[in-house]
Amino acid sequence: MALLAATGGAAAVGLLAVGDDIKHGFEATARTARVASALLICINDYRTTLSQRENVQDAEESNRLLKACHKRCADRTLKVLEKSGGIFIKLGQHLSAMNYLLPSEWTVTFIPLQDKCPVSSIESIETMFRADTGKELSEYFSDFSREPIGAASLAQVHLATIKETGQRVAVKVQHPSLQQWAPLDLSLTKFTFSTVKRFFPEYDLEWLSAEIEVSLPLELNFECEAENALRCKAHFARIPELPLVIPDIIWSKRRILVMACEAGHRLDDLNYMDSNGIDRDEVSATLARIFNEMIFGDGAPLHCDPHGGNIAIRKRDNRRSGRRDFNFDIILYDHGLYRDIPSDLRRSYAKMWLAIIDGDVERMKKYVTEVSGIGEDKFPLFASAITGRDWSIVSSSITKPREDSEQKTMSTALQEGLIVDLVQMLGQVPRIILLILKTNDLTRSLDESLHTKQGPARQFLILARYCMRTVFHENLEEIRKQGSLVWPPNALRLLTAWLSLVRVELKLEAFELWLGIKRMCGYQNTLDLSTVAT
């Protein structure tokens, strides 16, 4: 009866969301029923499976039953997400990256959603353009490709030429149906997570639907995206040594964004990089610098959705930036989901990472609490979530290369009940931390897709440098509050802080020089940096 009540509640949610629009009532009801029925079946499947496991003595068989249930429910949910499209595709893409939270049966099943996105008809795009601008496409563009060059969960991109200037541009247009279905889909998402919590109180994922309610309206407003892109471009213009390209914005409306055409290849197109002499390890290091700058740079905005479809690479003529030669550009798209990290949080976050890199458990406890509000009993779990590594690795030397056995250990821990603690913990942390977790997961996935040869040591040295810079600026600010920098006690404190920063900078420069020599000799890196930031 409770399950039937839940289904009826979902239908009520759907009908209320569409209001008096009778024309779309049938489709809304079908959409609601599709979500509600899958939810009902999955909840019943889990309850039955959990009941069966209570009577199974063999641990291996018990684990097999649960994994089979995960897979069945993930497959059912995938079909619903694909059929519903839009926001549900976006949700599935987010869940596919949450390997620190969900069993692999769910995350692996949802991976195809990264490339299975709806395509809106050219007729619907023409109607939307007319409604939003008061003009026909032909009045502004001399040509406009009927087929999109790319489609995502919320929008698709067409190539076009501006009639007045002849400039070749990329036109990002929102899927017209989103405006109609977004309120209903948000209500169904909220209802789904609240229902899961009702039947399984230990699995409280309402914080995820709450975050979607905040972030989705921003992502659906392309005027906000244009502002984010301009701000990000201005910030990185001050760092010309990074080969980052952000397309120029021509103009924007709420559902239409016209920008300069900057084309490239996906980051997982390894054949393109190898055939064009682009060093994958240099690409990996460049991505590390870009996203660490976003997290730790003073006033930098953080791009919170850096998945494979939002980043491209292209070959370019060699150019020298600082002391490095680059023969590629990194192109960053989709600036809809941005956040600003408060200064105090950024500084505590930097100290937390330095403690993790050092393997200093006591300092980890302190700064994990400052960053997330998590107590000492949960800090190992949080450290594992934010690093994507097993606690035994985090507490010893996180710079060790990841082995298959480690992923198996983490998956087993999730199956054995750790996921309950993790879900409850994430419901307690600030929302900005959830987005940082998401960004960490996506950038880690990007790096793994490059299949680099040097292991994680270089990335951690780059991270340590940005963290030490953040700590140095904090120390400098505190010293200035004490008076003149030339006052002997202050000068000594300044020298100590500066030497700590220089030590990390020199380690990174020496390591990169060593990598260059090793590359020429054909060796791979196996360095363990257990004292990188001490």
Coordinates of C-alpha atoms in Angstrom, one line a residue:
M1 CA 0.0 0.0 0.0
A2 CA 2.8 2.4 0.8
L3 CA 4.3 1.8 -2.6
L4 CA 1.0 2.5 -4.3
A5 CA 0.6 5.7 -2.3
A6 CA 4.0 6.7 -3.4
T7 CA 3.1 6.2 -7.1
G8 CA -0.1 8.2 -6.6
G9 CA 1.8 10.9 -5.0
A10 CA 4.1 11.1 -7.9
A11 CA 1.2 11.4 -10.3
A12 CA -0.2 14.3 -8.2
V13 CA 3.2 16.0 -8.4
G14 CA 3.2 15.7 -12.1
L15 CA -0.3 17.1 -12.6
L16 CA 0.3 20.0 -10.3
A17 CA 3.5 20.9 -12.1
V18 CA 1.8 21.3 -15.5
G19 CA -1.2 23.2 -14.1
D20 CA -4.1 23.9 -16.4
D21 CA -2.3 23.1 -19.7
I22 CA -4.7 20.3 -20.7
K23 CA -2.9 19.9 -24.1
H24 CA 0.2 18.4 -22.4
G25 CA -1.7 16.6 -19.7
F26 CA -1.5 13.2 -21.2
E27 CA 2.3 13.4 -21.9
A28 CA 2.9 14.7 -18.4
T29 CA 0.9 11.8 -16.9
A30 CA 2.9 9.3 -19.0
R31 CA 6.2 11.0 -18.0
T32 CA 5.2 10.9 -14.4
A33 CA 4.1 7.3 -14.6
R34 CA 7.3 6.2 -16.2
V35 CA 9.4 7.6 -13.4
A36 CA 7.0 6.4 -10.6
S37 CA 6.7 2.9 -11.9
A38 CA 10.5 2.5 -12.2
L39 CA 10.9 3.9 -8.7
L40 CA 8.3 1.4 -7.4
I41 CA 9.9 -1.6 -9.1
C42 CA 13.4 -0.6 -7.9
I43 CA 12.3 -0.1 -4.3
N44 CA 10.5 -3.4 -4.3
D45 CA 13.5 -5.1 -5.8
Y46 CA 15.9 -3.8 -3.2
R47 CA 13.5 -4.6 -0.3
T48 CA 13.2 -8.2 -1.6
T49 CA 16.9 -8.6 -2.2
L50 CA 17.8 -7.2 1.3
S51 CA 15.3 -9.7 2.8
Q52 CA 16.9 -12.6 0.9
R53 CA 20.4 -11.6 2.0
E54 CA 19.3 -12.0 5.6
N55 CA 18.8 -15.7 5.1
V56 CA 22.1 -16.2 3.2
Q57 CA 25.1 -17.3 5.2
D58 CA 27.7 -17.2 2.5
A59 CA 29.2 -13.7 2.2
E60 CA 30.1 -14.2 -1.5
E61 CA 26.5 -15.2 -2.4
S62 CA 25.1 -12.3 -0.4
N63 CA 27.4 -9.9 -2.2
R64 CA 26.4 -11.5 -5.6
L65 CA 22.7 -10.9 -4.8
L66 CA 23.2 -7.3 -4.0
K67 CA 25.3 -6.6 -7.0
A68 CA 22.7 -8.2 -9.3
C69 CA 20.0 -6.0 -7.8
H70 CA 22.2 -2.9 -8.3
K71 CA 22.6 -3.9 -12.0
R72 CA 18.9 -4.6 -12.6
C73 CA 17.8 -1.3 -11.0
A74 CA 20.5 0.7 -12.8
D75 CA 19.4 -0.8 -16.2
R76 CA 15.8 0.1 -15.4
T77 CA 16.7 3.6 -14.4
L78 CA 18.9 4.1 -17.5
K79 CA 15.9 3.4 -19.8
V80 CA 13.8 5.9 -17.9
L81 CA 16.5 8.6 -18.1
E82 CA 17.1 8.1 -21.8
K83 CA 13.3 8.1 -22.5
S84 CA 12.7 11.2 -20.5
G85 CA 15.8 13.2 -21.7
G86 CA 16.7 16.7 -20.6
I87 CA 17.2 17.1 -16.9
F88 CA 17.1 13.4 -16.4
I89 CA 20.1 12.9 -18.7
K90 CA 21.9 15.6 -16.8
L91 CA 21.1 13.9 -13.5
G92 CA 22.4 10.6 -14.9
Q93 CA 25.6 12.2 -16.1
H94 CA 26.2 13.6 -12.7
L95 CA 25.5 10.2 -11.0
S96 CA 27.9 8.4 -13.5
A97 CA 30.7 10.5 -12.0
M98 CA 29.9 9.8 -8.4
N99 CA 32.0 6.6 -8.1
Y100 CA 32.9 7.7 -4.5
L101 CA 29.2 7.3 -3.6
L102 CA 27.4 4.8 -5.9
P103 CA 28.2 1.2 -6.6
S104 CA 30.1 0.6 -9.8
E105 CA 27.0 -1.2 -11.2
W106 CA 25.2 2.2 -11.2
T107 CA 28.1 4.4 -12.4
V108 CA 29.3 2.1 -15.2
T109 CA 25.7 1.6 -16.4
F110 CA 25.2 5.4 -16.7
I111 CA 28.4 6.1 -18.6
P112 CA 26.6 5.9 -22.0
L113 CA 24.6 9.0 -21.0
Q114 CA 27.7 11.1 -21.6
D115 CA 27.2 10.6 -25.3
K116 CA 23.4 9.8 -25.6
C117 CA 21.8 13.2 -25.6
P118 CA 18.6 14.3 -27.3
V119 CA 18.6 16.4 -30.5
S120 CA 15.9 19.0 -31.1
S121 CA 14.5 19.6 -34.5
I122 CA 15.5 22.6 -36.6
E123 CA 11.9 23.6 -36.8
S124 CA 11.6 23.8 -33.0
I125 CA 14.9 25.8 -32.9
E126 CA 13.5 28.2 -35.5
T127 CA 10.3 28.7 -33.5
M128 CA 12.3 29.3 -30.3
F129 CA 14.7 31.8 -32.0
R130 CA 11.7 33.7 -33.3
A131 CA 10.0 33.8 -29.9
D132 CA 13.1 34.9 -28.1
T133 CA 14.6 37.5 -30.5
G134 CA 11.6 38.6 -32.7
K135 CA 13.7 37.6 -35.8
E136 CA 14.0 34.7 -38.1
L137 CA 17.3 32.8 -38.2
S138 CA 17.8 34.0 -41.8
E139 CA 17.6 37.6 -40.8
Y140 CA 20.7 37.3 -38.5
F141 CA 22.6 34.4 -40.1
S142 CA 23.6 34.0 -43.8
D143 CA 23.7 30.3 -43.1
F144 CA 22.8 28.1 -40.2
S145 CA 23.5 24.3 -40.1
R146 CA 20.4 22.3 -39.9
E147 CA 22.2 19.5 -38.0
P148 CA 24.0 20.3 -34.7
I149 CA 27.7 19.6 -34.4
G150 CA 27.1 18.6 -30.8
A151 CA 24.2 17.9 -28.4
A152 CA 24.2 17.8 -24.7
S153 CA 21.5 17.2 -22.1
L154 CA 20.4 20.8 -21.9
A155 CA 21.4 22.3 -25.3
Q156 CA 22.9 21.7 -28.7
V157 CA 25.3 23.6 -30.9
H158 CA 25.0 24.7 -34.5
L159 CA 27.5 26.3 -36.8
A160 CA 26.4 29.5 -38.4
T161 CA 27.7 32.7 -40.2
I162 CA 26.7 36.1 -39.1
K163 CA 25.2 37.9 -42.1
E164 CA 26.5 41.4 -41.2
T165 CA 30.1 40.5 -40.5
G166 CA 30.7 37.1 -42.1
Q167 CA 32.1 35.8 -38.9
R168 CA 31.8 32.0 -38.4
V169 CA 30.2 31.3 -35.0
A170 CA 28.9 28.5 -32.8
V171 CA 25.3 29.0 -31.7
K172 CA 24.3 27.2 -28.5
V173 CA 20.5 26.8 -28.3
Q174 CA 18.6 25.3 -25.4
H175 CA 16.3 22.3 -26.1
P176 CA 13.0 24.1 -26.5
S177 CA 11.1 21.4 -24.5
L178 CA 13.1 22.1 -21.4
Q179 CA 11.1 25.2 -20.6
Q180 CA 7.9 23.2 -20.7
W181 CA 9.1 20.1 -18.7
A182 CA 11.7 21.6 -16.3
P183 CA 9.2 22.3 -13.4
L184 CA 7.7 18.8 -13.7
D185 CA 11.1 17.1 -14.0
L186 CA 12.5 19.0 -10.9
S187 CA 9.4 18.0 -9.0
L188 CA 9.8 14.3 -10.0
T189 CA 13.5 14.4 -9.1
K190 CA 12.7 15.8 -5.6
F191 CA 9.9 13.3 -5.2
T192 CA 12.1 10.4 -6.2
F193 CA 14.8 11.2 -3.6
S194 CA 12.3 11.9 -0.8
T195 CA 10.6 8.5 -1.6
V196 CA 13.9 6.7 -1.5
K197 CA 14.5 8.3 1.9
R198 CA 11.1 7.3 3.1
F199 CA 11.6 3.6 2.4
F200 CA 15.4 3.6 3.2
P201 CA 16.0 6.4 5.7
E202 CA 19.7 5.6 5.8
Y203 CA 20.0 6.6 2.1
D204 CA 19.2 10.3 2.4
L205 CA 20.0 11.8 -1.0
E206 CA 17.7 14.8 -0.7
W207 CA 20.8 17.0 -0.6
L208 CA 21.4 16.1 -4.2
S209 CA 17.9 17.2 -5.4
A210 CA 18.3 20.3 -3.4
E211 CA 21.6 21.1 -5.2
I212 CA 19.9 20.5 -8.5
E213 CA 17.1 22.9 -7.7
V214 CA 19.7 25.6 -7.1
S215 CA 22.1 24.9 -10.0
L216 CA 19.7 24.0 -12.8
P217 CA 18.0 27.4 -13.2
L218 CA 21.4 28.9 -13.5
E219 CA 22.5 26.4 -16.1
L220 CA 19.3 27.1 -18.1
N221 CA 20.0 30.8 -18.2
F222 CA 22.5 31.4 -21.0
E223 CA 22.9 35.1 -20.0
C224 CA 24.5 33.8 -16.8
E225 CA 26.7 31.5 -18.8
A226 CA 27.9 34.4 -20.9
E227 CA 28.8 36.4 -17.8
N228 CA 30.7 33.4 -16.4
A229 CA 32.6 32.9 -19.7
L230 CA 33.6 36.6 -19.8
R231 CA 34.7 36.5 -16.2
C232 CA 36.7 33.3 -16.7
K233 CA 38.3 34.6 -19.8
A234 CA 39.4 37.9 -18.1
H235 CA 40.9 35.9 -15.2
F236 CA 43.0 33.6 -17.3
A237 CA 44.1 36.5 -19.6
R238 CA 46.3 37.4 -16.6
I239 CA 48.0 34.0 -16.9
P240 CA 49.1 33.8 -20.6
E241 CA 51.4 30.9 -19.9
L242 CA 48.4 28.6 -19.7
P243 CA 47.2 27.6 -23.2
L244 CA 43.5 27.9 -22.3
V245 CA 41.0 29.1 -24.9
I246 CA 37.5 30.4 -24.0
P247 CA 35.4 31.3 -27.0
D248 CA 34.5 35.0 -27.3
I249 CA 30.9 35.8 -26.6
I250 CA 29.1 37.6 -29.4
W251 CA 25.7 38.0 -27.7
S252 CA 23.3 36.1 -25.5
K253 CA 19.7 35.6 -24.7
R254 CA 18.2 33.4 -22.0
R255 CA 18.0 30.4 -24.3
I256 CA 20.5 31.4 -27.0
L257 CA 24.2 32.0 -26.9
V258 CA 26.3 33.1 -29.9
M259 CA 30.0 32.7 -29.6
A260 CA 33.2 32.5 -31.7
C261 CA 33.7 29.1 -33.3
E262 CA 36.6 27.4 -31.5
A263 CA 36.8 23.8 -32.6
G264 CA 38.8 20.9 -31.3
H265 CA 38.9 17.2 -30.5
R266 CA 37.7 15.4 -27.4
L267 CA 40.3 14.7 -24.7
D268 CA 39.8 11.0 -25.1
D269 CA 40.8 11.1 -28.8
L270 CA 44.2 9.6 -28.1
N271 CA 44.9 8.9 -31.7
Y272 CA 44.5 12.6 -32.6
M273 CA 47.0 13.6 -29.9
D274 CA 49.5 10.9 -30.7
S275 CA 49.4 11.4 -34.4
N276 CA 49.9 15.2 -33.9
G277 CA 52.8 14.9 -31.5
I278 CA 50.8 16.2 -28.5
D279 CA 52.3 14.9 -25.3
R280 CA 49.5 13.5 -23.2
D281 CA 51.4 14.0 -20.0
E282 CA 51.8 17.7 -20.8
V283 CA 48.0 17.9 -21.4
S284 CA 47.4 16.3 -18.1
A285 CA 49.7 18.7 -16.3
T286 CA 48.1 21.7 -18.1
L287 CA 44.6 20.5 -17.0
A288 CA 45.9 20.3 -13.4
R289 CA 47.2 23.8 -13.6
I290 CA 44.0 25.2 -15.1
F291 CA 41.7 23.6 -12.5
N292 CA 43.9 24.3 -9.5
E293 CA 44.0 27.9 -10.6
M294 CA 40.2 27.9 -10.6
I295 CA 40.1 26.5 -7.1
F296 CA 43.0 28.3 -5.5
G297 CA 43.4 31.5 -7.6
D298 CA 42.5 34.7 -5.9
G299 CA 39.1 35.7 -7.3
A300 CA 39.0 32.8 -9.8
P301 CA 35.6 31.3 -10.7
L302 CA 35.3 27.5 -10.5
H303 CA 33.9 25.6 -13.5
C304 CA 31.9 22.9 -11.9
D305 CA 31.1 20.7 -14.9
P306 CA 34.4 19.8 -16.6
H307 CA 33.2 16.5 -18.2
G308 CA 34.6 15.2 -21.5
G309 CA 32.1 17.0 -23.7
N310 CA 33.0 20.4 -22.3
I311 CA 36.7 20.3 -23.0
A312 CA 38.5 20.0 -26.3
I313 CA 42.1 20.0 -27.5
R314 CA 43.6 21.2 -30.8
K315 CA 47.1 21.3 -32.2
R316 CA 48.7 24.6 -32.8
D317 CA 52.1 25.9 -33.8
N318 CA 54.6 25.6 -31.0
R319 CA 54.7 28.6 -28.8
R320 CA 56.7 29.3 -25.7
S321 CA 54.9 30.3 -22.5
G322 CA 57.2 31.1 -19.7
R323 CA 59.7 28.3 -19.7
R324 CA 57.5 25.8 -21.5
D325 CA 56.7 25.0 -25.1
F326 CA 53.2 24.1 -26.0
N327 CA 51.9 22.7 -29.3
F328 CA 48.3 22.5 -28.2
D329 CA 45.4 24.6 -26.9
I330 CA 42.8 23.5 -24.3
I331 CA 39.3 24.8 -25.2
L332 CA 36.8 25.1 -22.4
Y333 CA 33.1 25.1 -23.2
D334 CA 29.8 25.3 -21.2
H335 CA 30.2 27.9 -18.5
G336 CA 26.7 27.5 -17.1
L337 CA 27.6 26.0 -13.7
Y338 CA 30.1 28.1 -11.8
R339 CA 30.8 28.8 -8.1
D340 CA 33.0 31.1 -6.1
I341 CA 34.9 29.5 -3.2
P342 CA 35.1 31.8 -0.2
S343 CA 38.6 32.8 0.8
D344 CA 38.6 31.2 4.2
L345 CA 37.3 27.9 2.8
R346 CA 39.9 28.0 0.0
R347 CA 42.7 28.5 2.5
S348 CA 41.5 25.6 4.8
Y349 CA 41.1 23.5 1.7
A350 CA 44.7 24.2 0.6
K351 CA 46.0 23.2 4.1
M352 CA 43.9 20.1 4.0
W353 CA 45.5 19.0 0.8
L354 CA 48.9 19.7 2.0
A355 CA 48.2 17.5 5.1
I356 CA 46.9 14.8 2.8
I357 CA 50.0 15.0 0.5
D358 CA 52.2 14.8 3.6
G359 CA 50.2 11.9 5.1
D360 CA 49.8 14.0 8.3
V361 CA 46.7 12.5 9.9
E362 CA 46.4 15.0 12.8
R363 CA 46.5 18.0 10.4
M364 CA 44.0 16.2 8.1
K365 CA 41.6 15.9 11.0
K366 CA 41.9 19.6 11.8
Y367 CA 41.4 20.9 8.2
V368 CA 38.8 18.4 7.2
T369 CA 36.7 19.7 10.0
E370 CA 37.3 23.3 8.9
V371 CA 36.4 22.5 5.3
S372 CA 33.4 20.2 5.8
G373 CA 32.3 20.4 9.4
I374 CA 32.9 16.6 9.6
G375 CA 34.0 15.3 13.0
E376 CA 37.1 13.1 13.6
D377 CA 35.0 9.9 13.3
K378 CA 34.1 10.6 9.7
F379 CA 37.2 12.4 8.4
P380 CA 38.8 9.2 6.9
L381 CA 35.7 8.7 4.9
F382 CA 35.6 12.3 3.7
A383 CA 39.3 12.2 2.8
S384 CA 38.7 9.1 0.7
A385 CA 35.7 10.7 -1.0
I386 CA 37.5 13.9 -1.9
T387 CA 40.7 12.1 -3.2
G388 CA 39.0 9.0 -4.7
R389 CA 41.5 6.8 -3.0
D390 CA 41.3 4.2 -0.3
W391 CA 42.0 5.5 3.3
S392 CA 45.0 3.1 3.6
I393 CA 46.6 5.0 0.7
V394 CA 45.5 8.5 1.8
S395 CA 47.0 7.9 5.3
S396 CA 50.4 6.7 3.9
S397 CA 51.3 8.0 0.5
I398 CA 48.7 9.3 -1.8
T399 CA 51.2 9.8 -4.6
K400 CA 51.4 6.0 -5.2
P401 CA 50.0 5.0 -8.6
R402 CA 46.5 3.6 -8.4
E403 CA 46.2 -0.2 -8.6
D404 CA 43.3 -2.4 -9.6
S405 CA 43.3 -4.0 -6.2
E406 CA 42.6 -0.6 -4.6
Q407 CA 39.5 0.0 -6.7
K408 CA 38.3 -3.5 -5.8
T409 CA 38.8 -2.8 -2.1
M410 CA 36.8 0.5 -2.3
S411 CA 34.0 -1.2 -4.2
T412 CA 33.8 -4.0 -1.6
A413 CA 33.7 -1.4 1.2
L414 CA 30.7 0.2 -0.5
Q415 CA 28.9 -3.1 -0.9
E416 CA 29.5 -3.9 2.8
G417 CA 27.8 -0.8 4.1
L418 CA 30.2 2.1 3.9
I419 CA 27.9 3.8 1.4
V420 CA 25.4 4.4 4.1
D421 CA 27.9 6.4 6.1
L422 CA 29.0 8.2 3.0
V423 CA 25.5 9.3 2.0
Q424 CA 24.8 10.5 5.5
M425 CA 28.1 12.4 5.6
L426 CA 27.5 14.2 2.3
G427 CA 24.2 15.4 3.5
Q428 CA 26.0 17.4 6.2
V429 CA 28.7 19.1 4.2
P430 CA 28.3 22.6 2.6
R431 CA 27.0 22.5 -0.9
I432 CA 30.1 24.2 -2.4
I433 CA 32.0 21.1 -1.1
L434 CA 29.7 18.9 -3.0
L435 CA 30.5 20.8 -6.2
I436 CA 34.2 20.7 -5.5
L437 CA 33.8 16.9 -5.0
K438 CA 32.0 16.7 -8.4
T439 CA 34.8 18.8 -10.1
N440 CA 37.4 16.6 -8.5
D441 CA 35.7 13.5 -9.8
L442 CA 35.3 14.8 -13.3
T443 CA 38.9 16.1 -13.6
R444 CA 40.2 12.8 -12.2
S445 CA 38.2 11.0 -14.9
L446 CA 39.6 13.3 -17.6
D447 CA 43.1 12.6 -16.4
E448 CA 42.5 8.8 -16.3
S449 CA 41.2 8.9 -19.9
L450 CA 44.5 10.3 -21.1
H451 CA 46.3 7.1 -20.0
T452 CA 49.5 9.0 -19.0
K453 CA 52.7 7.3 -18.3
Q454 CA 54.1 9.2 -15.3
G455 CA 51.6 8.4 -12.5
P456 CA 50.2 10.9 -10.1
A457 CA 53.4 12.5 -8.7
R458 CA 53.5 15.5 -11.1
Q459 CA 49.8 16.3 -10.5
F460 CA 50.4 16.3 -6.7
L461 CA 53.4 18.6 -7.0
I462 CA 51.3 21.0 -9.1
L463 CA 48.6 20.8 -6.5
A464 CA 51.1 21.4 -3.7
R465 CA 52.5 24.5 -5.4
Y466 CA 49.0 26.1 -5.7
C467 CA 48.2 25.1 -2.1
M468 CA 51.5 26.6 -0.8
R469 CA 50.9 29.8 -2.8
T470 CA 47.5 30.1 -1.1
V471 CA 49.1 29.5 2.4
F472 CA 51.9 32.0 1.6
H473 CA 49.4 34.7 0.7
E474 CA 47.5 34.1 3.9
N475 CA 50.8 34.2 5.9
L476 CA 51.7 37.5 4.2
E477 CA 48.3 39.0 5.1
E478 CA 48.8 38.0 8.7
I479 CA 52.3 39.3 8.9
R480 CA 51.2 42.7 7.5
K481 CA 48.6 42.9 10.3
Q482 CA 51.6 42.8 12.7
G483 CA 53.2 45.9 11.2
S484 CA 56.0 46.6 8.7
L485 CA 57.4 43.7 6.7
V486 CA 60.9 45.0 7.4
W487 CA 60.5 44.8 11.2
P488 CA 62.9 42.0 12.1
P489 CA 60.3 39.5 13.6
N490 CA 58.0 40.1 10.7
A491 CA 60.9 39.8 8.2
L492 CA 61.9 36.4 9.7
R493 CA 58.3 35.1 9.5
L494 CA 58.1 36.3 5.9
L495 CA 61.4 34.6 5.1
T496 CA 60.2 31.3 6.6
A497 CA 56.9 31.4 4.7
W498 CA 58.7 32.3 1.5
L499 CA 61.3 29.5 1.9
S500 CA 58.4 26.9 2.3
L501 CA 56.9 28.1 -0.9
V502 CA 60.2 28.2 -2.8
R503 CA 61.0 24.6 -1.6
V504 CA 57.9 23.3 -3.3
E505 CA 58.4 25.5 -6.4
L506 CA 62.0 24.1 -6.8
K507 CA 60.8 20.5 -6.3
L508 CA 58.3 21.0 -9.1
E509 CA 60.9 22.6 -11.4
A510 CA 63.5 19.9 -10.7
F511 CA 60.9 17.2 -11.1
E512 CA 59.8 18.5 -14.5
L513 CA 63.4 18.8 -15.6
W514 CA 63.9 15.2 -14.5
L515 CA 60.8 14.1 -16.4
G516 CA 62.1 15.8 -19.5
I517 CA 65.3 13.9 -19.3
K518 CA 63.5 10.6 -18.6
R519 CA 61.2 11.1 -21.5
M520 CA 64.2 11.5 -23.8
C521 CA 65.5 8.2 -22.4
G522 CA 62.2 6.4 -22.7
Y523 CA 61.6 5.8 -18.9
Q524 CA 58.4 6.1 -16.9
N525 CA 58.1 7.9 -13.6
T526 CA 57.7 5.9 -10.4
L527 CA 58.6 8.6 -7.9
D528 CA 56.8 8.6 -4.5
L529 CA 56.5 12.1 -3.1
S530 CA 55.8 11.4 0.5
T531 CA 57.4 14.6 1.8
V532 CA 56.4 16.9 -1.1
A533 CA 55.1 19.8 1.0
T534 CA 57.0 19.5 4.2

